[in-house]
Amino acid sequence: DVLTIEEGSLYPALQRMLVKGWVSAEWKTSANNRRARFYTLTAAGRQQLGVEASRFSEMFGAIMRVMTTT
């Protein structure tokens, strides 16, 4: 419950990542026997994840520095 992503945000984001080649998608049957699209991170996606994790870490560090100096 800490992080909630609305359906209206998730699928457009997945579509953008699909277009950029960061994920691949495949239609399969889910555990409850429904047709569902399954997404897999590509090599380019793993590389981008590293970039984003680095940016997040930098931002988090900056926020923590501000919080501890007050």
CSV table of C-alpha atoms in Angstrom, one decimal:
chain,number,residue,atom,x,y,z
A,1,ASP,CA,0.0,0.0,0.0
A,2,VAL,CA,3.0,2.3,0.1
A,3,LEU,CA,3.1,2.7,-3.7
A,4,THR,CA,-0.1,2.6,-5.7
A,5,ILE,CA,-0.1,3.0,-9.4
A,6,GLU,CA,-3.4,3.7,-11.1
A,7,GLU,CA,-4.4,1.7,-14.2
A,8,GLY,CA,-4.7,5.0,-16.2
A,9,SER,CA,-1.0,5.7,-15.5
A,10,LEU,CA,0.5,2.2,-15.7
A,11,TYR,CA,-0.6,1.2,-19.2
A,12,PRO,CA,0.4,4.4,-21.0
A,13,ALA,CA,3.8,4.1,-19.2
A,14,LEU,CA,4.2,0.5,-20.4
A,15,GLN,CA,3.2,1.6,-23.9
A,16,ARG,CA,5.9,4.3,-23.9
A,17,MET,CA,8.5,1.8,-22.7
A,18,LEU,CA,7.4,-0.6,-25.4
A,19,VAL,CA,7.8,2.0,-28.1
A,20,LYS,CA,11.3,2.9,-26.7
A,21,GLY,CA,12.3,-0.8,-26.8
A,22,TRP,CA,12.8,-1.0,-23.0
A,23,VAL,CA,10.2,-3.8,-22.7
A,24,SER,CA,8.8,-6.5,-24.9
A,25,ALA,CA,5.3,-7.7,-24.7
A,26,GLU,CA,3.6,-11.0,-25.4
A,27,TRP,CA,0.0,-12.1,-25.1
A,28,LYS,CA,-0.5,-15.2,-22.9
A,29,THR,CA,-3.1,-16.9,-20.8
A,30,SER,CA,-2.9,-15.8,-17.1
A,31,ALA,CA,-3.2,-17.9,-14.0
A,32,ASN,CA,-7.0,-17.2,-13.9
A,33,ASN,CA,-7.3,-18.4,-17.5
A,34,ARG,CA,-7.7,-14.9,-19.1
A,35,ARG,CA,-5.8,-13.5,-22.0
A,36,ALA,CA,-3.3,-11.0,-20.7
A,37,ARG,CA,-0.3,-9.1,-21.9
A,38,PHE,CA,3.0,-10.0,-20.2
A,39,TYR,CA,5.9,-7.5,-20.3
A,40,THR,CA,9.6,-8.4,-20.1
A,41,LEU,CA,12.4,-6.0,-19.6
A,42,THR,CA,14.8,-5.9,-22.6
A,43,ALA,CA,18.6,-5.4,-22.5
A,44,ALA,CA,18.0,-1.7,-23.4
A,45,GLY,CA,15.4,-1.6,-20.6
A,46,ARG,CA,18.0,-2.9,-18.1
A,47,GLN,CA,20.4,-0.3,-19.2
A,48,GLN,CA,17.8,2.4,-18.8
A,49,LEU,CA,16.9,1.1,-15.4
A,50,GLY,CA,20.5,1.6,-14.4
A,51,VAL,CA,20.3,5.2,-15.6
A,52,GLU,CA,17.1,5.9,-13.8
A,53,ALA,CA,18.3,4.2,-10.6
A,54,SER,CA,21.4,6.4,-10.7
A,55,ARG,CA,19.3,9.6,-11.2
A,56,PHE,CA,17.0,8.5,-8.3
A,57,SER,CA,19.9,7.9,-6.0
A,58,GLU,CA,21.4,11.3,-6.9
A,59,MET,CA,18.1,13.0,-6.2
A,60,PHE,CA,17.5,11.1,-3.0
A,61,GLY,CA,21.0,12.0,-1.8
A,62,ALA,CA,20.3,15.7,-2.5
A,63,ILE,CA,17.0,15.6,-0.6
A,64,MET,CA,18.6,13.9,2.4
A,65,ARG,CA,21.4,16.5,2.5
A,66,VAL,CA,18.8,19.3,2.6
A,67,MET,CA,16.8,17.5,5.3
A,68,THR,CA,19.8,16.8,7.6
A,69,THR,CA,21.2,20.4,7.4
A,70,THR,CA,18.1,22.1,8.7
